[in-house]
Structures are given as C-alpha cells and as structure tokens.
PDB file of C-alpha atoms in Angstrom:
ATOM      1  CA  MET A 241     117.519 145.406 117.733  1.00  0.00           C
ATOM      2  CA  GLU A 242     120.838 146.340 120.192  1.00  0.00           C
ATOM      3  CA  TYR A 243     120.539 149.044 122.376  1.00  0.00           C
ATOM      4  CA  LEU A 244     123.691 150.693 124.770  1.00  0.00           C
ATOM      5  CA  SER A 245     122.906 149.347 127.971  1.00  0.00           C
ATOM      6  CA  PHE A 246     123.469 151.052 131.251  1.00  0.00           C
ATOM      7  CA  GLU A 247     123.030 147.503 133.314  1.00  0.00           C
ATOM      8  CA  LYS A 248     127.013 148.395 133.327  1.00  0.00           C
ATOM      9  CA  LEU A 249     127.872 152.088 133.173  1.00  0.00           C
ATOM     10  CA  PRO A 250     129.707 153.175 129.964  1.00  0.00           C
ATOM     11  CA  HIS A 251     132.916 155.377 130.298  1.00  0.00           C
ATOM     12  CA  TYR A 252     133.883 158.501 128.581  1.00  0.00           C
ATOM     13  CA  ILE A 253     137.356 158.293 126.760  1.00  0.00           C
ATOM     14  CA  PHE A 254     137.323 161.810 124.541  1.00  0.00           C
ATOM     15  CA  SER A 255     135.531 163.984 123.110  1.00  0.00           C
ATOM     16  CA  ALA A 256     135.967 166.493 120.589  1.00  0.00           C
ATOM     17  CA  ASN A 257     133.730 168.639 117.263  1.00  0.00           C
ATOM     18  CA  ARG A 258     134.286 167.612 113.320  1.00  0.00           C
ATOM     19  CA  GLN A 259     133.347 169.360 110.706  1.00  0.00           C
ATOM     20  CA  PHE A 260     133.323 167.617 107.273  1.00  0.00           C
ATOM     21  CA  SER A 261     134.062 170.043 104.428  1.00  0.00           C
ATOM     22  CA  LYS A 262     132.528 169.959 101.443  1.00  0.00           C
ATOM     23  CA  GLY A 263     132.642 166.479  99.286  1.00  0.00           C
ATOM     24  CA  GLU A 264     134.608 164.411 102.689  1.00  0.00           C
ATOM     25  CA  LYS A 265     134.212 161.443 103.198  1.00  0.00           C
ATOM     26  CA  HIS A 266     134.128 158.919 106.384  1.00  0.00           C
ATOM     27  CA  MET A 267     137.278 158.338 106.871  1.00  0.00           C
ATOM     28  CA  LEU A 268     137.657 153.566 106.946  1.00  0.00           C
ATOM     29  CA  ARG A 269     138.871 151.969 110.381  1.00  0.00           C
ATOM     30  CA  THR A 270     138.065 149.518 112.094  1.00  0.00           C
ATOM     31  CA  PHE A 271     138.115 150.761 115.967  1.00  0.00           C
ATOM     32  CA  ASN A 272     138.078 149.454 119.555  1.00  0.00           C
ATOM     33  CA  GLU A 273     135.922 152.739 120.990  1.00  0.00           C
ATOM     34  CA  SER A 274     132.879 153.051 120.285  1.00  0.00           C
ATOM     35  CA  VAL A 275     131.387 156.288 119.216  1.00  0.00           C
ATOM     36  CA  LEU A 276     128.440 158.601 120.164  1.00  0.00           C
ATOM     37  CA  VAL A 277     128.250 161.203 117.013  1.00  0.00           C
ATOM     38  CA  LEU A 278     125.352 163.578 117.954  1.00  0.00           C
ATOM     39  CA  VAL A 279     125.135 165.511 114.053  1.00  0.00           C
ATOM     40  CA  ARG A 280     123.775 169.307 115.289  1.00  0.00           C
ATOM     41  CA  LYS A 281     124.118 170.127 111.518  1.00  0.00           C
ATOM     42  CA  GLY A 282     124.277 168.323 107.654  1.00  0.00           C
ATOM     43  CA  VAL A 283     124.190 164.894 107.028  1.00  0.00           C
ATOM     44  CA  LEU A 284     126.707 162.036 108.052  1.00  0.00           C
ATOM     45  CA  ARG A 285     126.820 159.105 105.121  1.00  0.00           C
ATOM     46  CA  PHE A 286     128.627 156.604 106.369  1.00  0.00           C
ATOM     47  CA  ARG A 287     128.947 152.552 105.403  1.00  0.00           C
ATOM     48  CA  GLU A 288     129.115 149.634 108.686  1.00  0.00           C
ATOM     49  CA  ALA A 289     129.304 146.375 109.153  1.00  0.00           C
ATOM     50  CA  GLU A 290     127.784 146.277 104.931  1.00  0.00           C
ATOM     51  CA  ILE A 291     125.400 148.143 106.404  1.00  0.00           C
ATOM     52  CA  ASP A 292     125.014 152.216 105.032  1.00  0.00           C
ATOM     53  CA  VAL A 293     124.356 154.913 107.868  1.00  0.00           C
ATOM     54  CA  GLU A 294     122.791 157.640 107.338  1.00  0.00           C
ATOM     55  CA  VAL A 295     122.583 160.737 110.670  1.00  0.00           C
ATOM     56  CA  LYS A 296     121.399 163.860 109.596  1.00  0.00           C
ATOM     57  CA  GLU A 297     120.793 167.147 111.574  1.00  0.00           C
ATOM     58  CA  GLY A 298     120.173 166.929 114.829  1.00  0.00           C
ATOM     59  CA  GLU A 299     120.296 162.502 115.063  1.00  0.00           C
ATOM     60  CA  TYR A 300     122.990 160.763 116.703  1.00  0.00           C
ATOM     61  CA  TYR A 301     124.783 157.614 115.849  1.00  0.00           C
ATOM     62  CA  ILE A 302     126.556 155.689 118.398  1.00  0.00           C
ATOM     63  CA  GLN A 303     129.059 153.593 116.032  1.00  0.00           C
ATOM     64  CA  LYS A 304     130.150 149.977 118.210  1.00  0.00           C
ATOM     65  CA  ALA A 305     133.526 149.515 118.254  1.00  0.00           C
ATOM     66  CA  GLY A 306     135.126 146.954 116.399  1.00  0.00           C
ATOM     67  CA  LEU A 307     132.866 147.001 113.573  1.00  0.00           C
ATOM     68  CA  LYS A 308     134.254 148.180 110.429  1.00  0.00           C
ATOM     69  CA  GLN A 309     133.388 152.038 108.789  1.00  0.00           C
ATOM     70  CA  GLU A 310     134.508 153.191 105.455  1.00  0.00           C
ATOM     71  CA  GLY A 311     132.663 156.066 103.495  1.00  0.00           C
ATOM     72  CA  ILE A 312     131.327 155.125 100.692  1.00  0.00           C
ATOM     73  CA  GLU A 313     129.309 158.500  99.754  1.00  0.00           C
ATOM     74  CA  PRO A 314     130.785 162.199 100.411  1.00  0.00           C
ATOM     75  CA  SER A 315     128.740 163.343 103.502  1.00  0.00           C
ATOM     76  CA  ASP A 316     126.693 166.785 103.101  1.00  0.00           C
ATOM     77  CA  GLU A 317     128.803 168.695 105.416  1.00  0.00           C
ATOM     78  CA  PRO A 318     127.932 167.630 108.778  1.00  0.00           C
ATOM     79  CA  ASN A 319     129.094 169.388 111.838  1.00  0.00           C
ATOM     80  CA  TYR A 320     129.543 166.932 114.536  1.00  0.00           C
ATOM     81  CA  PHE A 321     130.492 166.269 118.112  1.00  0.00           C
ATOM     82  CA  PHE A 322     131.370 163.482 119.318  1.00  0.00           C
ATOM     83  CA  ILE A 323     132.634 160.821 122.164  1.00  0.00           C
ATOM     84  CA  HIS A 324     135.070 158.480 122.327  1.00  0.00           C
ATOM     85  CA  PHE A 325     133.803 155.157 124.961  1.00  0.00           C
ATOM     86  CA  LYS A 326     134.052 152.064 126.441  1.00  0.00           C
ATOM     87  CA  GLY A 327     130.954 150.690 127.128  1.00  0.00           C
ATOM     88  CA  HIS A 328     128.180 147.516 127.163  1.00  0.00           C
ATOM     89  CA  PHE A 329     125.340 146.309 124.582  1.00  0.00           C
ATOM     90  CA  SER A 330     121.895 143.849 125.078  1.00  0.00           C
ATOM     91  CA  HIS A 331     118.491 143.976 124.653  1.00  0.00           C
ATOM     92  CA  ASN A 332     117.516 146.919 126.527  1.00  0.00           C
ATOM     93  CA  GLY A 333     118.665 150.646 126.800  1.00  0.00           C
ATOM     94  CA  LEU A 334     119.632 153.344 124.375  1.00  0.00           C
ATOM     95  CA  PRO A 335     119.091 153.065 121.095  1.00  0.00           C
ATOM     96  CA  LEU A 336     121.762 153.451 118.818  1.00  0.00           C
ATOM     97  CA  HIS A 337     120.142 155.143 116.345  1.00  0.00           C
ATOM     98  CA  GLY A 338     117.482 158.558 117.077  1.00  0.00           C
ATOM     99  CA  THR A 339     117.067 161.942 117.429  1.00  0.00           C
ATOM    100  CA  PHE A 340     117.709 164.581 120.217  1.00  0.00           C
ATOM    101  CA  ASN A 341     117.373 168.107 121.531  1.00  0.00           C
ATOM    102  CA  ILE A 342     120.104 170.434 119.932  1.00  0.00           C
ATOM    103  CA  GLU A 343     119.766 173.443 121.849  1.00  0.00           C
ATOM    104  CA  GLU A 344     119.374 171.371 125.542  1.00  0.00           C
ATOM    105  CA  ALA A 345     122.294 168.835 123.985  1.00  0.00           C
ATOM    106  CA  GLN A 346     124.715 172.077 123.231  1.00  0.00           C
ATOM    107  CA  LYS A 347     124.692 173.092 126.850  1.00  0.00           C
ATOM    108  CA  ILE A 348     126.219 169.780 128.332  1.00  0.00           C
ATOM    109  CA  ILE A 349     128.498 169.806 125.230  1.00  0.00           C
ATOM    110  CA  ALA A 350     129.774 173.659 125.855  1.00  0.00           C
ATOM    111  CA  GLU A 351     130.640 172.232 129.968  1.00  0.00           C
ATOM    112  CA  ILE A 352     132.006 169.291 128.833  1.00  0.00           C
ATOM    113  CA  GLU A 353     134.388 171.782 126.572  1.00  0.00           C
ATOM    114  CA  LYS A 354     135.419 174.213 129.844  1.00  0.00           C
ATOM    115  CA  LEU A 355     136.809 171.670 131.490  1.00  0.00           C
ATOM    116  CA  GLY A 356     139.947 171.340 131.558  1.00  0.00           C
ATOM    117  CA  ASN A 357     143.247 168.882 131.195  1.00  0.00           C
ATOM    118  CA  THR A 358     143.129 168.697 135.296  1.00  0.00           C
ATOM    119  CA  ALA A 359     139.275 167.745 135.294  1.00  0.00           C
ATOM    120  CA  GLU A 360     138.862 164.498 137.409  1.00  0.00           C
ATOM    121  CA  LYS A 361     137.325 161.692 134.914  1.00  0.00           C
ATOM    122  CA  LEU A 362     134.450 161.720 137.443  1.00  0.00           C
ATOM    123  CA  ASP A 363     134.131 164.962 135.780  1.00  0.00           C
ATOM    124  CA  TYR A 364     133.443 163.490 132.506  1.00  0.00           C
ATOM    125  CA  ASP A 365     132.362 160.821 133.017  1.00  0.00           C
ATOM    126  CA  SER A 366     129.356 162.560 135.145  1.00  0.00           C
ATOM    127  CA  LEU A 367     128.802 165.303 131.943  1.00  0.00           C
ATOM    128  CA  PHE A 368     128.643 162.141 129.777  1.00  0.00           C
ATOM    129  CA  TYR A 369     125.807 160.482 131.767  1.00  0.00           C
ATOM    130  CA  LEU A 370     124.001 163.881 132.098  1.00  0.00           C
ATOM    131  CA  LEU A 371     123.633 164.005 127.962  1.00  0.00           C
ATOM    132  CA  LEU A 372     123.664 159.374 127.723  1.00  0.00           C
ATOM    133  CA  ARG A 373     119.879 160.503 130.143  1.00  0.00           C
ATOM    134  CA  LEU A 374     119.254 163.133 127.573  1.00  0.00           C
ATOM    135  CA  LEU A 375     119.280 161.086 124.436  1.00  0.00           C
ATOM    136  CA  ARG A 376     117.202 158.852 126.579  1.00  0.00           C
ATOM    137  CA  ARG A 377     114.389 161.152 127.868  1.00  0.00           C
ATOM    138  CA  ASP A 378     114.195 161.953 124.445  1.00  0.00           C
ATOM    139  CA  MET A 379     113.644 158.654 123.449  1.00  0.00           C
ATOM    140  CA  HIS A 380     109.726 159.501 124.575  1.00  0.00           C
ATOM    141  CA  ARG A 381     109.583 162.566 123.275  1.00  0.00           C
ATOM    142  CA  GLU A 382     107.465 163.717 120.886  1.00  0.00           C
ATOM    143  CA  THR A 383     108.700 163.733 116.477  1.00  0.00           C
ATOM    144  CA  PRO A 384     109.668 166.322 115.182  1.00  0.00           C
ATOM    145  CA  ALA A 385     106.513 166.356 112.462  1.00  0.00           C
ATOM    146  CA  GLU A 386     104.823 166.109 116.406  1.00  0.00           C
ATOM    147  CA  ARG A 387     106.449 168.963 117.252  1.00  0.00           C
ATOM    148  CA  LEU A 388     104.747 171.322 114.376  1.00  0.00           C
ATOM    149  CA  ARG A 389     101.667 169.472 114.789  1.00  0.00           C
ATOM    150  CA  ASN A 390     101.758 170.403 117.962  1.00  0.00           C
ATOM    151  CA  TYR A 391     102.186 173.989 118.179  1.00  0.00           C
ATOM    152  CA  LEU A 392     100.345 174.653 115.019  1.00  0.00           C
ATOM    153  CA  ILE A 393      97.364 173.012 117.147  1.00  0.00           C
ATOM    154  CA  ASN A 394      98.562 175.512 120.503  1.00  0.00           C
ATOM    155  CA  HIS A 395      99.007 178.295 118.133  1.00  0.00           C
ATOM    156  CA  TYR A 396      96.474 178.069 115.265  1.00  0.00           C
ATOM    157  CA  ASN A 397      94.944 181.333 116.254  1.00  0.00           C
ATOM    158  CA  GLU A 398      98.937 183.631 116.371  1.00  0.00           C
ATOM    159  CA  ASN A 399     100.573 184.632 112.967  1.00  0.00           C
ATOM    160  CA  ILE A 400     102.913 181.622 112.634  1.00  0.00           C
ATOM    161  CA  THR A 401     105.438 181.777 110.112  1.00  0.00           C
ATOM    162  CA  ILE A 402     107.733 179.148 108.687  1.00  0.00           C
ATOM    163  CA  ASP A 403     110.586 180.800 110.365  1.00  0.00           C
ATOM    164  CA  ASP A 404     108.714 180.147 114.068  1.00  0.00           C
ATOM    165  CA  LEU A 405     109.009 176.678 112.143  1.00  0.00           C
ATOM    166  CA  THR A 406     112.587 176.067 111.534  1.00  0.00           C
ATOM    167  CA  LYS A 407     113.915 177.192 115.348  1.00  0.00           C
ATOM    168  CA  LEU A 408     110.696 174.693 115.949  1.00  0.00           C
ATOM    169  CA  ILE A 409     112.393 171.874 115.229  1.00  0.00           C
ATOM    170  CA  TYR A 410     115.979 173.087 114.142  1.00  0.00           C
ATOM    171  CA  ARG A 411     115.638 172.047 110.668  1.00  0.00           C
ATOM    172  CA  SER A 412     115.577 174.786 107.041  1.00  0.00           C
ATOM    173  CA  GLN A 413     112.163 175.821 105.762  1.00  0.00           C
ATOM    174  CA  ASN A 414     112.666 172.680 102.961  1.00  0.00           C
ATOM    175  CA  GLN A 415     112.932 169.752 105.536  1.00  0.00           C
ATOM    176  CA  VAL A 416     109.921 171.407 107.771  1.00  0.00           C
ATOM    177  CA  ILE A 417     108.356 171.208 105.152  1.00  0.00           C
ATOM    178  CA  ASN A 418     109.146 167.814 103.807  1.00  0.00           C
ATOM    179  CA  ILE A 419     109.001 166.472 107.043  1.00  0.00           C
ATOM    180  CA  PHE A 420     104.906 167.536 108.118  1.00  0.00           C
ATOM    181  CA  LYS A 421     103.910 166.504 104.883  1.00  0.00           C
ATOM    182  CA  ALA A 422     105.894 163.123 105.040  1.00  0.00           C
ATOM    183  CA  ALA A 423     104.044 162.789 108.134  1.00  0.00           C
ATOM    184  CA  TYR A 424     100.394 163.774 107.283  1.00  0.00           C
ATOM    185  CA  SER A 425     100.553 164.346 103.937  1.00  0.00           C
ATOM    186  CA  SER A 426     100.080 167.944 103.731  1.00  0.00           C
ATOM    187  CA  THR A 427     101.842 171.308 104.116  1.00  0.00           C
ATOM    188  CA  PRO A 428     102.217 172.665 107.588  1.00  0.00           C
ATOM    189  CA  TYR A 429     100.534 175.876 105.901  1.00  0.00           C
ATOM    190  CA  ARG A 430      97.521 173.233 104.300  1.00  0.00           C
ATOM    191  CA  PHE A 431      96.863 172.213 108.121  1.00  0.00           C
ATOM    192  CA  LEU A 432      97.063 175.139 109.067  1.00  0.00           C
ATOM    193  CA  ILE A 433      94.064 176.735 107.254  1.00  0.00           C
ATOM    194  CA  ASP A 434      92.210 173.525 107.839  1.00  0.00           C
ATOM    195  CA  PHE A 435      92.417 173.939 111.304  1.00  0.00           C
ATOM    196  CA  ARG A 436      91.503 177.354 111.367  1.00  0.00           C
ATOM    197  CA  LEU A 437      88.614 176.669 109.290  1.00  0.00           C
ATOM    198  CA  LEU A 438      87.550 174.128 111.399  1.00  0.00           C
ATOM    199  CA  LYS A 439      87.488 176.668 114.107  1.00  0.00           C
ATOM    200  CA  ALA A 440      85.898 178.895 112.942  1.00  0.00           C
ATOM    201  CA  ALA A 441      82.570 176.686 111.654  1.00  0.00           C
ATOM    202  CA  GLU A 442      82.838 175.357 115.875  1.00  0.00           C
ATOM    203  CA  LEU A 443      82.375 178.723 116.253  1.00  0.00           C
ATOM    204  CA  LEU A 444      79.978 180.084 113.834  1.00  0.00           C
ATOM    205  CA  MET A 445      77.496 176.385 115.460  1.00  0.00           C
ATOM    206  CA  ALA A 446      78.009 177.157 119.169  1.00  0.00           C
ATOM    207  CA  THR A 447      78.209 180.831 119.572  1.00  0.00           C
ATOM    208  CA  ASP A 448      76.789 183.992 118.660  1.00  0.00           C
ATOM    209  CA  ILE A 449      79.876 185.742 117.579  1.00  0.00           C
ATOM    210  CA  PRO A 450      79.839 188.250 114.648  1.00  0.00           C
ATOM    211  CA  VAL A 451      80.607 185.986 111.352  1.00  0.00           C
ATOM    212  CA  LYS A 452      83.205 188.997 110.846  1.00  0.00           C
ATOM    213  CA  ASP A 453      84.491 188.516 113.955  1.00  0.00           C
ATOM    214  CA  VAL A 454      85.164 184.457 113.096  1.00  0.00           C
ATOM    215  CA  GLY A 455      87.794 184.669 110.716  1.00  0.00           C
ATOM    216  CA  PHE A 456      89.836 187.249 113.460  1.00  0.00           C
ATOM    217  CA  LYS A 457      88.906 184.897 116.294  1.00  0.00           C
ATOM    218  CA  VAL A 458      90.748 182.127 114.531  1.00  0.00           C
ATOM    219  CA  GLY A 459      93.604 184.200 113.421  1.00  0.00           C
ATOM    220  CA  PHE A 460      92.619 185.055 109.832  1.00  0.00           C
ATOM    221  CA  GLU A 461      94.185 188.429 109.432  1.00  0.00           C
ATOM    222  CA  GLU A 462      91.266 189.346 106.999  1.00  0.00           C
ATOM    223  CA  TYR A 463      87.279 189.047 106.290  1.00  0.00           C
ATOM    224  CA  THR A 464      88.004 189.097 102.439  1.00  0.00           C
ATOM    225  CA  GLY A 465      90.562 185.485 102.319  1.00  0.00           C
ATOM    226  CA  PHE A 466      88.482 184.306 105.234  1.00  0.00           C
ATOM    227  CA  TYR A 467      85.668 184.114 103.472  1.00  0.00           C
ATOM    228  CA  LYS A 468      86.862 182.856  99.964  1.00  0.00           C
ATOM    229  CA  ALA A 469      88.799 179.433 102.478  1.00  0.00           C
ATOM    230  CA  PHE A 470      85.733 179.107 104.362  1.00  0.00           C
ATOM    231  CA  GLU A 471      83.290 179.050 101.040  1.00  0.00           C
ATOM    232  CA  LYS A 472      85.749 176.966  98.803  1.00  0.00           C
ATOM    233  CA  LYS A 473      86.267 174.200 101.829  1.00  0.00           C
ATOM    234  CA  TYR A 474      82.141 174.512 103.219  1.00  0.00           C
ATOM    235  CA  ARG A 475      81.214 174.845  99.874  1.00  0.00           C
ATOM    236  CA  LYS A 476      78.826 177.280 102.348  1.00  0.00           C
ATOM    237  CA  SER A 477      79.408 181.066 102.965  1.00  0.00           C
ATOM    238  CA  PRO A 478      79.357 181.691 106.607  1.00  0.00           C
ATOM    239  CA  ASN A 479      76.571 182.829 107.224  1.00  0.00           C
ATOM    240  CA  GLU A 480      74.810 180.600 105.161  1.00  0.00           C
ATOM    241  CA  TYR A 481      76.799 177.580 107.325  1.00  0.00           C
ATOM    242  CA  ARG A 482      75.678 179.046 110.482  1.00  0.00           C
ATOM    243  CA  ARG A 483      72.022 179.571 109.606  1.00  0.00           C
ATOM    244  CA  THR A 484      71.724 175.658 107.906  1.00  0.00           C
ATOM    245  CA  HIS A 485      73.195 174.565 111.493  1.00  0.00           C
ATOM    246  CA  LEU A 486      70.555 176.692 113.286  1.00  0.00           C
ATOM    247  CA  ILE A 487      67.814 175.289 111.168  1.00  0.00           C
ATOM    248  CA  ASN A 488      69.303 171.594 111.252  1.00  0.00           C
ATOM    249  CA  SER A 489      69.602 172.343 115.008  1.00  0.00           C
ATOM    250  CA  PHE A 490      66.128 171.955 115.909  1.00  0.00           C
ATOM    251  CA  PRO A 491      63.549 168.734 115.329  1.00  0.00           C
ATOM    252  CA  GLN A 492      61.529 169.058 111.781  1.00  0.00           C
ATOM    253  CA  GLY A 493      59.462 172.031 111.192  1.00  0.00           C
ATOM    254  CA  ILE A 494      60.274 173.568 114.503  1.00  0.00           C
ATOM    255  CA  TYR A 495      62.436 177.012 113.264  1.00  0.00           C
ATOM    256  CA  PHE A 496      63.528 178.905 116.303  1.00  0.00           C
ATOM    257  CA  ASP A 497      63.164 182.354 115.336  1.00  0.00           C
ATOM    258  CA  PRO A 498      65.729 184.796 118.103  1.00  0.00           C
ATOM    259  CA  LEU A 499      63.466 187.445 118.141  1.00  0.00           C
ATOM    260  CA  ILE A 500      60.339 185.789 119.153  1.00  0.00           C
ATOM    261  CA  THR A 501      60.214 185.720 123.456  1.00  0.00           C
ATOM    262  CA  VAL A 502      58.259 182.772 124.419  1.00  0.00           C
TER     263      VAL A 502
END
C-alpha cells in the first residue's frame, strides 16, 4: 500500500471547485501532476490503473501523477474541491483514500480561495499543509459509525432526532441508517432504545428511584412507551424486574424487608 510521503514535502500547484452535472463521467486522462480530491457531496466514480474507484461524501482521494484515469460509469453529481500538486510516495505517510471532516476542511478551503494572484507560493503551500495535517489527524479519529454510536451513548437521555445524526456526520438520513446498520447490525433508533432500556434496568437494580420516573430518567417521553418497551425486552414489567433483582441479591432463605428496622 502506498502513501503520500512527508519525508519530502509536497508542493501546491493549483486548486478549484468542481460540480458534476447529472450523468457526467470523469474525463479520460493521464495527468503529470498528482491531484487531491475532497468530495463534499455526491459520489465521484472513475477507473484508475484498471481499478474502479468510488469517492463518497466526506472522503478524499489522491490521484497519483502518471496513472490513467477514465470515467466508466457516471458519477452521482459530486461536488468537490481539488488541488494539483507535486508529491512523493512511499510506504509511510498519508493513505491515498480516507475520510475527512467537511466542516473543518471547508474553513481551510475558504482561506485558499481568498488568496489572490499576488499571493506568494508559500501562502498556498502553508494552507495546503494545514489541509494535509487535517487529513493526517483524521486518520486516527473515529469512523462515522463510531461517531454516531458514541453520540447516542453520550446523549441517550436527551431528545435525539435523525436530523441530529445527519448533521453529526454530514450524511443523508438513509446513509446514516445504512452506515450504522453495516457496523452494528442495528438501526440507530433500535440501538438507542436498547441502550436506554439497559440504563433503566441498571437504575431499577441499583437505586430506589420510583419506577414511574425511571423511564423519564433514561430518555423516554412517556411512561406507557417505556413500560411496553421494557416488558417486551426483559419479559417482565419494571416493577417485577426490580422485585426479582431484590430477591436475588441476598443469600437463599434471607429476605430483606425495607419496613423492618434491624
């Protein structure tokens, strides 16, 4: 596997935005410059050195200089920013294909676009290196699926909507569901409900919070919905679950009655 090397720094040449029209294909070319492509929307498809490549929203790809590229299939109206550059490749550095944070990258792109014809090459190189550092940092960040899961766990008792999740990873509703399901074999909604029920079971076992309040504590908006979901998952009502745990918490033959003072 090849990487963009930083042992010899790459150098910026030219950059621009690009929007494909419906049904448009990637051009046929063998280019003498490498190209960094950052897809903000849609899907870019092309064949490079006889290998089919698909670059989706929130992904980057580095087209190496000297390789033949051609559009075999139409792309899905991608909107992307690209940078032509001179670079070196080795066994260590930045992978040629990966993900990036669109919002953070766009801030750097905006600064590049502000530079005029009178700007020094060093100004362009400096911003180019900031962008590459962002991509390098994102190598070690959580995947979109992990980001969704961690958000659900950290905010499980809040009112979470599908729109919250789409904004979190810059994907459509269907993409959010499909990404999460591919990673965890569950929809985000089902995962959230199951996690809330797990936290409810912990509260029933470990606290004396009134059963009617437990559901609200873990994020359910109605007691009836909490009761039905809990009973379906654990085959017991919340009250029965608490009583069962209370009895099983003490050695056989010993029963703790909270009304008896020792």
